[in-house]
Short mmCIF file of C-alpha atoms and ligand atoms in Angstrom, two decimals:
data_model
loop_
_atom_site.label_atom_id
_atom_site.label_comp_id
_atom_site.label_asym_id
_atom_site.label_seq_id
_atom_site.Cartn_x
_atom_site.Cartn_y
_atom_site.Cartn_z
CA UNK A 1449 -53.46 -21.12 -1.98
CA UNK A 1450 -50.51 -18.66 -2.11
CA UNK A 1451 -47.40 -19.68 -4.24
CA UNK A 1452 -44.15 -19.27 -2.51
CA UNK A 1453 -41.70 -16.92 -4.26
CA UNK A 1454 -38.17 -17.99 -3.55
CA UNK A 1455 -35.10 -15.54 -4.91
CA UNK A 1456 -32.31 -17.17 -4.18
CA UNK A 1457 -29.98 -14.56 -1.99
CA UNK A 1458 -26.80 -14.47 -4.59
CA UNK A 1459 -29.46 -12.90 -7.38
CA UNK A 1460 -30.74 -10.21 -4.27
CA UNK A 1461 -27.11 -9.62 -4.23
CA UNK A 1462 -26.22 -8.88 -7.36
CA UNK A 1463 -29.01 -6.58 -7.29
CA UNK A 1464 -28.04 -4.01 -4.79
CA UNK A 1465 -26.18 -0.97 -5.90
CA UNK A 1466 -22.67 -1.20 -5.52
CA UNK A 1467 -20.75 1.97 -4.70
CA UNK A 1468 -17.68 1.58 -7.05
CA UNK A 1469 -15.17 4.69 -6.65
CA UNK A 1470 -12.79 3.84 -9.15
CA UNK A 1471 -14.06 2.41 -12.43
CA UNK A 1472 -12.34 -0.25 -14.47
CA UNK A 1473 -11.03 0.65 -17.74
CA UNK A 1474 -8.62 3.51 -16.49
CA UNK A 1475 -4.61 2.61 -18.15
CA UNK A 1476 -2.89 0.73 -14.94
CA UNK A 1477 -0.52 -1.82 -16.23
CA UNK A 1478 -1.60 -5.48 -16.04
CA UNK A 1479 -1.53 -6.65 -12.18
CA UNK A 1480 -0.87 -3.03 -10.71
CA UNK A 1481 -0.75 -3.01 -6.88
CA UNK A 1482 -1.43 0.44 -6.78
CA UNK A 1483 -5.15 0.28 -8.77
CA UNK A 1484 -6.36 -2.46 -6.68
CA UNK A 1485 -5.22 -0.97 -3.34
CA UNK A 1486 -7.09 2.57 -4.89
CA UNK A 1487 -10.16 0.60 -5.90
CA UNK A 1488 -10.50 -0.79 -2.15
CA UNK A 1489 -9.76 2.40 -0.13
CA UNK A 1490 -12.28 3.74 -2.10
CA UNK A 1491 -15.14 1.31 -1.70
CA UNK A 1492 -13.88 1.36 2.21
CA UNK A 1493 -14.76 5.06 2.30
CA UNK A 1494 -17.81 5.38 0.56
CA UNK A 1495 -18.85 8.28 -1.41
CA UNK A 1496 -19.19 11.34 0.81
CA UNK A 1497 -15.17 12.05 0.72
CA UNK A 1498 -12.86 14.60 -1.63
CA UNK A 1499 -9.68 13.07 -3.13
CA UNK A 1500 -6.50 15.15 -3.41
CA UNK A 1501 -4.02 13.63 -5.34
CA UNK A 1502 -0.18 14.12 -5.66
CA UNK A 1503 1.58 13.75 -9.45
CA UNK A 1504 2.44 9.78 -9.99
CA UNK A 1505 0.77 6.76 -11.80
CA UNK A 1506 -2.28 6.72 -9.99
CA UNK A 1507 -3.00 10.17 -10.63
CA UNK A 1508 -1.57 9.39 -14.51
CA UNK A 1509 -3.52 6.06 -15.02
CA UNK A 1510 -7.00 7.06 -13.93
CA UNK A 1511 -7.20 10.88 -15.54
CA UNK A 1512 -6.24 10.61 -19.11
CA UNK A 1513 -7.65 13.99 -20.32
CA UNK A 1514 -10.27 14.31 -21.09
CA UNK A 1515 -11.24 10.81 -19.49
CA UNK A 1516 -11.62 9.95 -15.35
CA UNK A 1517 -12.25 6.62 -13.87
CA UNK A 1518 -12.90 8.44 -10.64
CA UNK A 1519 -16.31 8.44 -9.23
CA UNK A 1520 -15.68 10.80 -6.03
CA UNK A 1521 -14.37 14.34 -6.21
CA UNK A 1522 -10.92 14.14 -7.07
CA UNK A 1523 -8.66 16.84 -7.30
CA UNK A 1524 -4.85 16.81 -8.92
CA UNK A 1525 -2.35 18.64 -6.62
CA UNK A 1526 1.29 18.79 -7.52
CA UNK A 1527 3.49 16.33 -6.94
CA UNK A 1528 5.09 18.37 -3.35
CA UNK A 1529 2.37 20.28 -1.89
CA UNK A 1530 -0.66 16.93 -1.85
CA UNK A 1531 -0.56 17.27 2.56
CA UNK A 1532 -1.28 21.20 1.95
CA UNK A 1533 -3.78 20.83 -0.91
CA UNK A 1534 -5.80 18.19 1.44
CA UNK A 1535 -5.63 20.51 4.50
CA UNK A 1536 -6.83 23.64 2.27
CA UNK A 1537 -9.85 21.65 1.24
CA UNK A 1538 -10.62 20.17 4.74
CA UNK A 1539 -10.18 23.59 6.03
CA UNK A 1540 -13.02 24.93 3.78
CA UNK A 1541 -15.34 22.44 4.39
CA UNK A 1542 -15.16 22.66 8.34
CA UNK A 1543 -15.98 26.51 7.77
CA UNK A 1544 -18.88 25.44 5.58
CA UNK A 1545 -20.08 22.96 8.44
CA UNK A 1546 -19.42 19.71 6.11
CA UNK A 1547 -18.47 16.25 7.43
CA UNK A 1548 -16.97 15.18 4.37
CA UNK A 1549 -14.49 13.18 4.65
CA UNK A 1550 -11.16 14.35 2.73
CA UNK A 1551 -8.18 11.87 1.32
CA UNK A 1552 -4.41 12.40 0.51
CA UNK A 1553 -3.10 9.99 -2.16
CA UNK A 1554 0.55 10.15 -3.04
CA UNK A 1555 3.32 7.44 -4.42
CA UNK A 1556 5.99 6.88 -2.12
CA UNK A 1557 7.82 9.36 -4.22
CA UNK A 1558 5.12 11.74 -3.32
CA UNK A 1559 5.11 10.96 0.39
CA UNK A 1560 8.60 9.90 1.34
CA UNK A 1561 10.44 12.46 -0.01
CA UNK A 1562 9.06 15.32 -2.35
CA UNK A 1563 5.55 16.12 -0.34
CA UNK A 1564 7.01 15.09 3.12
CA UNK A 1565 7.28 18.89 4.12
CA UNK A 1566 3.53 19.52 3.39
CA UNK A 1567 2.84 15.95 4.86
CA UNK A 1568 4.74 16.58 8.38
CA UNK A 1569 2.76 20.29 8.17
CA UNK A 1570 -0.76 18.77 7.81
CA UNK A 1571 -0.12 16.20 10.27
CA UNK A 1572 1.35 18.42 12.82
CA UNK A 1573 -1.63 20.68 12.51
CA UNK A 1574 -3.94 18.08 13.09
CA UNK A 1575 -6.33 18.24 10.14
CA UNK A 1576 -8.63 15.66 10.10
CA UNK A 1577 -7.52 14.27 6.81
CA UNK A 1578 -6.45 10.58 6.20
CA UNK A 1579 -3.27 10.38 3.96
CA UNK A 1580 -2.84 6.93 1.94
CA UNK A 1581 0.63 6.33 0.55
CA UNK A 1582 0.23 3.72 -2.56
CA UNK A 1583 4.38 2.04 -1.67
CA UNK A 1584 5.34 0.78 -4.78
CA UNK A 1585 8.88 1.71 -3.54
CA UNK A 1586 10.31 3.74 -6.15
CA UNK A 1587 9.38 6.65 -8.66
CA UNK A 1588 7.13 4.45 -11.18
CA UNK A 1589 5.88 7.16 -12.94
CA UNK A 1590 9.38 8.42 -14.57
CA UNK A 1591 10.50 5.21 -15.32
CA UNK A 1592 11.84 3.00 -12.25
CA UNK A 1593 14.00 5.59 -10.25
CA UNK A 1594 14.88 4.49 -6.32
CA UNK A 1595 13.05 6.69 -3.93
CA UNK A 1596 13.77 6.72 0.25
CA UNK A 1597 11.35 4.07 0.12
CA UNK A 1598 13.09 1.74 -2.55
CA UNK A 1599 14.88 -1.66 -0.20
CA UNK A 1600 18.08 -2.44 0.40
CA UNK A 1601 20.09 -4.04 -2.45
CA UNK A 1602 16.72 -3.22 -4.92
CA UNK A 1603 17.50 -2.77 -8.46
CA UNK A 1604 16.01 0.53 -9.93
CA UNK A 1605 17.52 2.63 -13.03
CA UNK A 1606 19.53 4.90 -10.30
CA UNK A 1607 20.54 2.02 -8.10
CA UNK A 1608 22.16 -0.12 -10.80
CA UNK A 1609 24.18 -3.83 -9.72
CA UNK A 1610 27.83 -2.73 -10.71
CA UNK A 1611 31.21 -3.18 -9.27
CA UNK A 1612 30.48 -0.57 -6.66
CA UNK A 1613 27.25 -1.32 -5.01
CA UNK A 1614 24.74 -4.27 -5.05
CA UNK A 1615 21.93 -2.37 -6.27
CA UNK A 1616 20.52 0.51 -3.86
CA UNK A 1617 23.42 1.07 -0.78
CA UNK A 1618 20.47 2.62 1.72
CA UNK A 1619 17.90 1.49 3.71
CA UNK A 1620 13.82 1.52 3.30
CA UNK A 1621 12.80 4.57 5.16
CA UNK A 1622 10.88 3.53 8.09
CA UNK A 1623 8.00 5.91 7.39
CA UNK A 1624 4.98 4.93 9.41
CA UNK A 1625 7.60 5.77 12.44
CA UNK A 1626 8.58 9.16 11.67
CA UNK A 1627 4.43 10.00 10.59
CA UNK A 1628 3.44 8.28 14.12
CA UNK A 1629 6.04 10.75 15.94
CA UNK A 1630 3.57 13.57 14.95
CA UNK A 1631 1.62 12.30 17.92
CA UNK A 1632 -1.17 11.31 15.32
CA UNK A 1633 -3.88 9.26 16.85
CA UNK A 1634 -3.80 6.78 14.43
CA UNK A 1635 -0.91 5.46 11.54
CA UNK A 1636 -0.89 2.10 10.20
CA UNK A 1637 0.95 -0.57 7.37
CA UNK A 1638 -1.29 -2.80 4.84
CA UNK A 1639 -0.75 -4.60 2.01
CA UNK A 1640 -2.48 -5.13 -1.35
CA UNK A 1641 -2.75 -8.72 -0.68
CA UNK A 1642 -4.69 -8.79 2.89
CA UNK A 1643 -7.72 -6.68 1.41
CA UNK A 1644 -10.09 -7.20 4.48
CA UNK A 1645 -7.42 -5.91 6.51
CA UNK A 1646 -7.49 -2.71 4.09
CA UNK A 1647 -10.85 -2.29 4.71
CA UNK A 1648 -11.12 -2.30 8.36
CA UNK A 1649 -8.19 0.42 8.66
CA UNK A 1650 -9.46 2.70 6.33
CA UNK A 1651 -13.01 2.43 8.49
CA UNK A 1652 -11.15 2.80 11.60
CA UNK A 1653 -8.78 6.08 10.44
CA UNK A 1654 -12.04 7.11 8.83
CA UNK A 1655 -13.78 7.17 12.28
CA UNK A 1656 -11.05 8.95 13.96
CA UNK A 1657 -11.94 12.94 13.82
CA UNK A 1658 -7.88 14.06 13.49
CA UNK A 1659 -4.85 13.06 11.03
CA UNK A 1660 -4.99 9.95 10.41
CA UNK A 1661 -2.07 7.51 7.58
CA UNK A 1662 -1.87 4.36 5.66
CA UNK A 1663 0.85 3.12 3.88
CA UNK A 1664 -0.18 0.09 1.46
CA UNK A 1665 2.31 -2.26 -0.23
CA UNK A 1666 1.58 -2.04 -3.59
CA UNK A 1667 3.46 -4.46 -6.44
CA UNK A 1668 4.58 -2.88 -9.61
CA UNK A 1669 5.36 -5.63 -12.30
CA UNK A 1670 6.93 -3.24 -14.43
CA UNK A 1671 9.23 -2.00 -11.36
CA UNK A 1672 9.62 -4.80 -9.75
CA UNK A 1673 10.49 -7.19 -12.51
CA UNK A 1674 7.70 -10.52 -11.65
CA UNK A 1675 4.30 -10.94 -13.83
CA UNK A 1676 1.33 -9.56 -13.67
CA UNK A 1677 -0.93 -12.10 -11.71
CA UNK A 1678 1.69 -12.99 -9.45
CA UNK A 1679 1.19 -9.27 -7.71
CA UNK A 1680 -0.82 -10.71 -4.82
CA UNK A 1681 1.95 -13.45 -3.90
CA UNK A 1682 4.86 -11.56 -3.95
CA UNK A 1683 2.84 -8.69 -1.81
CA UNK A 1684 1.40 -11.43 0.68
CA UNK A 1685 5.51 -12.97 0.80
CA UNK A 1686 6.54 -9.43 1.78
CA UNK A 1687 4.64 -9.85 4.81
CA UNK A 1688 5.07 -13.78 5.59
CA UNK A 1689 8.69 -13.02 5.81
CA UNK A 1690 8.47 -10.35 7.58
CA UNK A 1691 9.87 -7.54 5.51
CA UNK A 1692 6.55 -5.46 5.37
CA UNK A 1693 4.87 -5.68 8.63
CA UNK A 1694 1.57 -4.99 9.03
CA UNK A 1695 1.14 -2.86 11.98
CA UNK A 1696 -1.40 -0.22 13.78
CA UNK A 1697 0.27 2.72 16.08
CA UNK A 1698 -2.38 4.58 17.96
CA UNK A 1699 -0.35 8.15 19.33
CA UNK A 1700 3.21 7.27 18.16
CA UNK A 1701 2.57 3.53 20.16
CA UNK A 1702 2.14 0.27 18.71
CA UNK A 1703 -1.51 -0.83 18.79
CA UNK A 1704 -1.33 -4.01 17.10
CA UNK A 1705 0.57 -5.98 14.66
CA UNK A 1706 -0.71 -9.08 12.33
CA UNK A 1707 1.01 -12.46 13.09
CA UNK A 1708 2.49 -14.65 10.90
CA UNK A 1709 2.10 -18.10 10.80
CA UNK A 1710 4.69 -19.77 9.10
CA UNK A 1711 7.40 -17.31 8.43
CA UNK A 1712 9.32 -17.66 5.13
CA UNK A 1713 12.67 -17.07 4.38
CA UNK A 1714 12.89 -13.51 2.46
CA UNK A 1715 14.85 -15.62 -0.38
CA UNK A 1716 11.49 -16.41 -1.29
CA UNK A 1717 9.78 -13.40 -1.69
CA UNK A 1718 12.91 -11.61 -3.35
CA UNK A 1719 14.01 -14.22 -6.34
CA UNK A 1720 10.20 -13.58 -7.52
CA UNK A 1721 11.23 -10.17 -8.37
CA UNK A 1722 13.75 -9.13 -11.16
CA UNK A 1723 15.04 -5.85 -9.04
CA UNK A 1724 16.49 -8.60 -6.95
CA UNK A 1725 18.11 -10.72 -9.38
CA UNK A 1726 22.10 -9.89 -8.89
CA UNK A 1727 21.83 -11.47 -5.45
CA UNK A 1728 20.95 -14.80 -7.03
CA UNK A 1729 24.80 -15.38 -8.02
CA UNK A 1730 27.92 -16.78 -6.84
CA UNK A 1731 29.56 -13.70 -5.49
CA UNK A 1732 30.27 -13.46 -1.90
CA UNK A 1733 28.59 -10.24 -1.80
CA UNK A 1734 25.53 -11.16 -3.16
CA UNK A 1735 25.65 -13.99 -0.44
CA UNK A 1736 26.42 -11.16 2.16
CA UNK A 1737 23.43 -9.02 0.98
CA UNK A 1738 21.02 -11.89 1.13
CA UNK A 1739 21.94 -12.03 4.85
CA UNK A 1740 21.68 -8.23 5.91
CA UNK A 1741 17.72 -8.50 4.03
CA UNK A 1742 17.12 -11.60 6.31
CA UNK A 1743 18.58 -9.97 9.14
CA UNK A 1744 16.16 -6.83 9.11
CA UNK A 1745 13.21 -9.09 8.23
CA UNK A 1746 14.27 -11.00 11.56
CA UNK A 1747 14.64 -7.43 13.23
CA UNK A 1748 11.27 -6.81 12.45
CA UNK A 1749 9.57 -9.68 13.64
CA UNK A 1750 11.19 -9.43 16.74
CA UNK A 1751 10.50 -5.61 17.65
CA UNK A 1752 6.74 -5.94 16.39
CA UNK A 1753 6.59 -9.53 18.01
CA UNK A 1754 5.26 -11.09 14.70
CA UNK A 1755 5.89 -14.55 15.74
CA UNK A 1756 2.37 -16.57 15.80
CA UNK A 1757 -0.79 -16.82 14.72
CA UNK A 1758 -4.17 -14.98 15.78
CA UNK A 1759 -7.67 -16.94 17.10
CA UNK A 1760 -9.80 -15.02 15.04
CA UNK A 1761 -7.70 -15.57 11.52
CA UNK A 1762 -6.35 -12.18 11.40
CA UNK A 1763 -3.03 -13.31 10.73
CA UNK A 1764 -0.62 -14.04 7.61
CA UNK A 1765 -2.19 -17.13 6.21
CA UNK A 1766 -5.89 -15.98 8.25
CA UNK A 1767 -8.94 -15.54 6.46
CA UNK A 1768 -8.11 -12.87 3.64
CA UNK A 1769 -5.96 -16.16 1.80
CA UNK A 1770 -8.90 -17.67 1.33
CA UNK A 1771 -11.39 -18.13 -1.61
CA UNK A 1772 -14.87 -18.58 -1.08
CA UNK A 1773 -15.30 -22.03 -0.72
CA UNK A 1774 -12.42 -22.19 1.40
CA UNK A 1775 -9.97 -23.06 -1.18
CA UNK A 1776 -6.78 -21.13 -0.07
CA UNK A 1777 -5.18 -18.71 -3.11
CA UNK A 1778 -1.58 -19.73 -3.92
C1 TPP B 2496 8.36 18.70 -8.31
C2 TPP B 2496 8.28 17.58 -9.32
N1 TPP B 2496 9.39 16.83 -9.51
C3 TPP B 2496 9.35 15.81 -10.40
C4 TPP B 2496 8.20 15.55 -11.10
C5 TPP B 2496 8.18 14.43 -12.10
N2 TPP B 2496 7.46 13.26 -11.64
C6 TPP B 2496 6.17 13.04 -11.97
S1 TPP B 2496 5.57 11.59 -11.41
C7 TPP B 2496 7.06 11.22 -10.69
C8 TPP B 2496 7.26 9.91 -9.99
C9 TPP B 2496 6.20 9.58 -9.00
O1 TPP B 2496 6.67 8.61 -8.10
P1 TPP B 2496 5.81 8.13 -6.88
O2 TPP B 2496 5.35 9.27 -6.06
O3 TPP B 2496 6.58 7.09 -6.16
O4 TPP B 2496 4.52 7.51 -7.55
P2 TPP B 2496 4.41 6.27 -8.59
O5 TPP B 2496 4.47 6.83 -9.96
O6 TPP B 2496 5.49 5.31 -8.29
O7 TPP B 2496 3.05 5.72 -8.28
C10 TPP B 2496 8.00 12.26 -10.90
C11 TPP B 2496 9.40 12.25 -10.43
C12 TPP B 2496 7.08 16.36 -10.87
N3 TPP B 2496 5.91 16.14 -11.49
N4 TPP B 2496 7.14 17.37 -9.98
S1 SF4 B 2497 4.29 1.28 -13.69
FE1 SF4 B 2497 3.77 0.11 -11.85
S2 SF4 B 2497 2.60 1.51 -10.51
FE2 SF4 B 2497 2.64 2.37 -12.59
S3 SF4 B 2497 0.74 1.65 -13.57
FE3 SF4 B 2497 2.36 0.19 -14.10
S4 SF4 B 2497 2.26 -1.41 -12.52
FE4 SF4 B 2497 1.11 0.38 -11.75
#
């Protein structure tokens, strides 16, 4: 008689080698958008890739001399030249007949305004690089200074609330707009908190033999002024309201965009943060400000057409909110 061996499939699981990129135990603050959103390109992309990486808190957290958490080849450009460093190192591999994969990471410091000259370069020579901009919408790394990314009416230590100005006077740099006018074939939004989503656009850039971009919303606490495990909410509000939409543009057109369910009112996602906090008063102008934010979060939904919901839960409150077990996170 022959016994019958049965391993239950959760201990086969925990068996198989996992291919972590980015270990733990690298010196991100407590909730950091930017480590998590790292940790999951990476895992998307698999080992056979080269990292170039511009100057910021990525590149700070994970490299503490004589210390790396990376598990790829990673290499530290300077802060401005992180599109030219990539396309060097592409460059040499195609002329040593290698298919590995190479990666840009930069801050939105990094990619909005200091590297954007090597960035627009690369792009426009058509290197088949994918470049992932960690948004954490200001310059982190120095201490909370506003970039061309920070929002309207943010709070950073250059955009103070005074008698002048409610926080930062500009707008959010619409980015993925100006990359997708290279005539790349692929450029796309995600955000920290839809990680499934993360995955499948880093495997579809990865696929695409030519430039390829993805911007990621990525919380700071420390930046932003909200705690530490409330990083995925206030990243998931960002998109239920509308203010970071999550979009795909294949050759400067829009490919696809994710729905939202219920849309929230952007008062919700920004009285979470403390960079937001002087429009929480009284004043008329604070009142005024409030309504400008809602006003490009409506703008938003209505050019992308964001309104609904999607049959196979790819949308705002689809299956990425939800635990196993089917318990939906907060
Ligand atoms: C040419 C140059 N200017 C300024 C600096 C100083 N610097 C280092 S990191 C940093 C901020 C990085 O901001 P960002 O790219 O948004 O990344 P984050 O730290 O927010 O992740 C700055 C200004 C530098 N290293 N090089
Ligand atoms: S300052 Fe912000 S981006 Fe930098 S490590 Fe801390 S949480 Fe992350």
């Amino acid at each position: 008689m022959t016994t019958k061996i049965i391993t239950a499939i959760s201990e086969l699981r925990k068996k198989q080698p996992r291919f972590r990129g980015l270990e733990s135990g690298h010196r991100a603050c407590l909730g950091c958008g930017e480590a998590l959103a790292a940790r999951l390109v990476i895992e998307a992309t698999g080992p056979d890739v080269l990292v170039a990486n511009a100057t910021g808190c990525l590149e700070i957290f994970t490299t503490p001399w004589p210390e790396s958490a990376w598990r790829v080849p990673w290499i530290h450009s300077l802060f401005e030249n992180t599109g030219a460093v990539a396309a060097g190192m592409e460059s040499a591999l195609k002329a040593q007949g290698k298919s590995t994969k190479v990666l840009a990471f930069g801050g939105d410091g990094g990619t909005f305004d200091i590297g954007f000259q090597a960035l627009s370069g690369m792009l426009e020579r058509g290197h088949n690089v994918l470049y992932v901009c960690f948004d954490n919408e200001a310059y982190m790394n120095t201490g909370i200074q506003r970039s061309s990314s920070t929002p309207h009416a943010a709070m950073t230590t250059t955009s103070p609330p005074g008698k002048e100005r409610m926080g930062k006077r500009h707008l959010k740099k619409d980015i993925v707009s100006i990359v997708a006018a290279h005539h790349i074939p692929y450029a796309a939004t995600a955000s920290v908190s839809y990680p499934s989503d993360i995955r499948k656009k880093v495997r579809r850039a990865l696929a695409i033999d030519g430039p390829t971009f993805l911007q990621i919303h990525c919380p700071c606490p420390l930046g932003w002024g909200h705690e530490g495990d409330e990083s995925i909410t206030v990243a998931r509000l960002a998109v239920q309201t509308g203010l970071f939409p999550l979009i795909e543009l294949e050759r400067g057109g829009l490919a696809s965009a994710m729905p939202i369910r219920h849309i929230r009112p952007v008062t919700e996602y920004l009285q979470m943060q403390q960079r937001f906090r002087h429009l929480f008063t009284d004043e008329a102008r604070a009142k005024e400000e409030l309504e400008h934010i809602q006003a490009i979060a409506d703008h938003n939904i209505e050019i992308y057409g964001l309104r609904g919901e999607c049959k196979d839960a790819f949308d705002s409150e689809g299956m990425d909110t939800v635990r196993r077990g089917g318990m939906r996170w907060a």
